[in-house]
XYZ file of C-alpha atoms in Angstrom:
173
model
C 28.389 -48.103 -30.593
C 28.267 -44.307 -30.629
C 26.901 -42.730 -33.759
C 28.978 -39.734 -34.926
C 26.632 -38.839 -37.782
C 23.969 -37.408 -35.472
C 22.924 -33.799 -35.753
C 23.558 -31.752 -32.607
C 20.582 -32.312 -30.361
C 19.763 -35.713 -31.871
C 21.492 -38.322 -29.806
C 21.254 -41.984 -30.572
C 23.614 -42.789 -27.747
C 21.497 -41.507 -24.847
C 22.268 -44.496 -22.635
C 26.012 -44.231 -23.282
C 26.504 -40.478 -22.988
C 27.110 -39.313 -19.398
C 24.618 -36.772 -18.091
C 27.432 -34.303 -17.395
C 28.137 -34.172 -21.135
C 24.482 -33.509 -21.849
C 24.570 -30.582 -19.400
C 27.775 -29.238 -20.955
C 26.433 -29.605 -24.495
C 22.942 -28.156 -23.938
C 23.392 -25.952 -20.864
C 23.706 -22.692 -22.787
C 20.550 -23.368 -24.803
C 18.592 -24.210 -21.671
C 19.816 -21.019 -19.986
C 18.710 -18.927 -23.003
C 15.256 -20.508 -22.855
C 14.998 -19.822 -19.121
C 16.073 -16.190 -19.600
C 13.503 -15.736 -22.341
C 10.699 -17.093 -20.142
C 11.470 -15.587 -16.703
C 14.193 -12.987 -17.250
C 17.796 -12.894 -16.152
C 17.073 -12.635 -12.419
C 15.367 -16.035 -12.137
C 16.964 -17.829 -15.092
C 19.636 -19.597 -13.053
C 17.035 -21.045 -10.667
C 14.996 -22.293 -13.617
C 18.168 -23.711 -15.229
C 18.977 -25.658 -12.056
C 15.417 -26.931 -11.739
C 15.513 -28.013 -15.389
C 18.577 -30.187 -14.959
C 17.367 -31.626 -11.656
C 14.172 -32.717 -13.394
C 16.078 -33.947 -16.426
C 18.457 -35.996 -14.277
C 15.498 -37.939 -12.885
C 14.084 -38.712 -16.327
C 17.328 -39.191 -18.247
C 17.778 -42.916 -17.563
C 14.343 -43.649 -19.071
C 14.773 -41.449 -22.142
C 14.420 -43.437 -25.391
C 17.627 -43.906 -27.369
C 16.285 -41.995 -30.379
C 15.066 -39.019 -28.335
C 15.873 -35.471 -29.352
C 17.624 -34.504 -26.130
C 17.729 -30.797 -26.932
C 13.968 -30.636 -27.577
C 13.340 -32.676 -24.433
C 15.474 -30.286 -22.355
C 13.861 -27.188 -23.886
C 10.424 -28.555 -22.977
C 11.533 -29.179 -19.409
C 13.199 -25.737 -19.255
C 10.036 -24.038 -20.422
C 7.944 -25.785 -17.763
C 10.449 -25.226 -14.929
C 10.822 -21.555 -15.900
C 7.044 -21.135 -15.729
C 7.096 -22.774 -12.288
C 9.840 -20.403 -11.103
C 7.898 -17.424 -12.472
C 4.736 -18.534 -10.688
C 6.653 -18.984 -7.440
C 8.080 -15.479 -7.800
C 4.589 -14.071 -8.302
C 3.452 -15.692 -5.036
C 6.283 -14.255 -2.948
C 5.340 -11.663 -0.377
C 6.274 -8.108 -1.242
C 7.735 -6.160 1.671
C 6.126 -2.823 2.536
C 7.382 -0.063 4.787
C 4.368 -0.082 7.091
C 1.494 -2.451 7.663
C -1.880 -0.753 7.136
C -3.720 -0.153 10.390
C -6.990 -1.514 9.055
C -8.145 -3.196 5.905
C -9.763 -1.253 3.105
C -13.499 -1.155 3.805
C -14.264 -1.716 0.110
C -12.573 -5.118 0.250
C -14.617 -6.423 3.191
C -18.416 -6.100 3.184
C -18.446 -6.716 6.936
C -16.289 -3.632 7.523
C -18.603 -1.471 5.417
C -21.868 -2.750 6.782
C -21.832 -5.227 9.688
C -25.649 -5.369 9.658
C -25.638 -6.731 6.121
C -23.122 -9.394 7.147
C -25.317 -10.377 10.100
C -28.396 -10.553 7.853
C -26.506 -12.703 5.362
C -25.528 -15.115 8.146
C -29.222 -15.578 9.039
C -30.132 -16.912 5.595
C -30.568 -20.663 5.102
C -27.261 -22.271 4.099
C -28.043 -22.835 0.398
C -29.344 -19.283 -0.030
C -26.373 -17.805 1.857
C -23.891 -19.809 -0.190
C -25.604 -19.029 -3.507
C -25.694 -15.291 -2.704
C -22.070 -15.286 -1.571
C -20.769 -17.331 -4.491
C -22.670 -15.326 -7.110
C -22.837 -11.770 -5.781
C -19.613 -11.635 -3.765
C -17.316 -14.068 -5.589
C -18.881 -13.563 -9.032
C -19.249 -17.244 -9.935
C -21.717 -18.264 -12.649
C -24.685 -20.392 -11.641
C -23.307 -23.486 -13.390
C -20.274 -23.459 -11.071
C -22.425 -22.679 -8.040
C -24.634 -25.651 -8.914
C -21.601 -27.930 -8.962
C -20.475 -26.644 -5.561
C -23.938 -26.904 -3.986
C -24.791 -30.211 -5.642
C -27.862 -29.025 -7.501
C -28.869 -27.683 -10.908
C -28.029 -24.218 -12.279
C -31.742 -23.337 -12.058
C -31.822 -24.367 -8.390
C -28.687 -22.304 -7.710
C -30.252 -19.301 -9.478
C -33.440 -19.764 -7.448
C -31.511 -20.041 -4.166
C -29.623 -16.808 -4.943
C -32.855 -15.012 -5.906
C -34.612 -16.223 -2.748
C -31.607 -15.162 -0.676
C -31.669 -11.644 -2.138
C -35.430 -11.476 -1.604
C -34.985 -12.478 2.057
C -32.199 -9.961 2.515
C -34.381 -7.184 1.079
C -37.260 -8.146 3.364
C -35.266 -8.525 6.574
C -32.157 -6.393 6.166
C -31.935 -3.683 8.841
C -35.042 -5.127 10.475
C -33.192 -4.955 13.793
C -32.824 -1.165 13.473
C -36.587 -0.533 13.383
C -38.066 0.667 16.686
């Protein structure tokens, strides 16, 4: 039996109502949510993704579910996904730079420093790179290296000490 006393958005006849009717009834609301999250340019993609996701979950939706709230939640998540995908897209440029910016690559600025860094023992090299190049805190470095934060701090300090002692050693006559 279909309940006609339901508020819009509250459907007690989820199993009976065809999905096409759900799309027709809530499509405009979902599109407004998508536009609000990602803008007009990507809203239609997010809208489509929302209803594709909803179609998969619709048969398992409880009979007393608030379909509109369920769809808005899905729309919000799909719109965020579409926005993230847009942010990852390559941006075309007129000309490819001939060489990378030297500030971005320590090896381009100072190949001797890179060579000296490669000579360090692995734990020291990794601790120096993770902390001084990537900017990670010692707690995260410890998790990566499989030791304690104090051991990671010590490895980075020893690595810097070794670099100071042996850096540019090859240039000396």
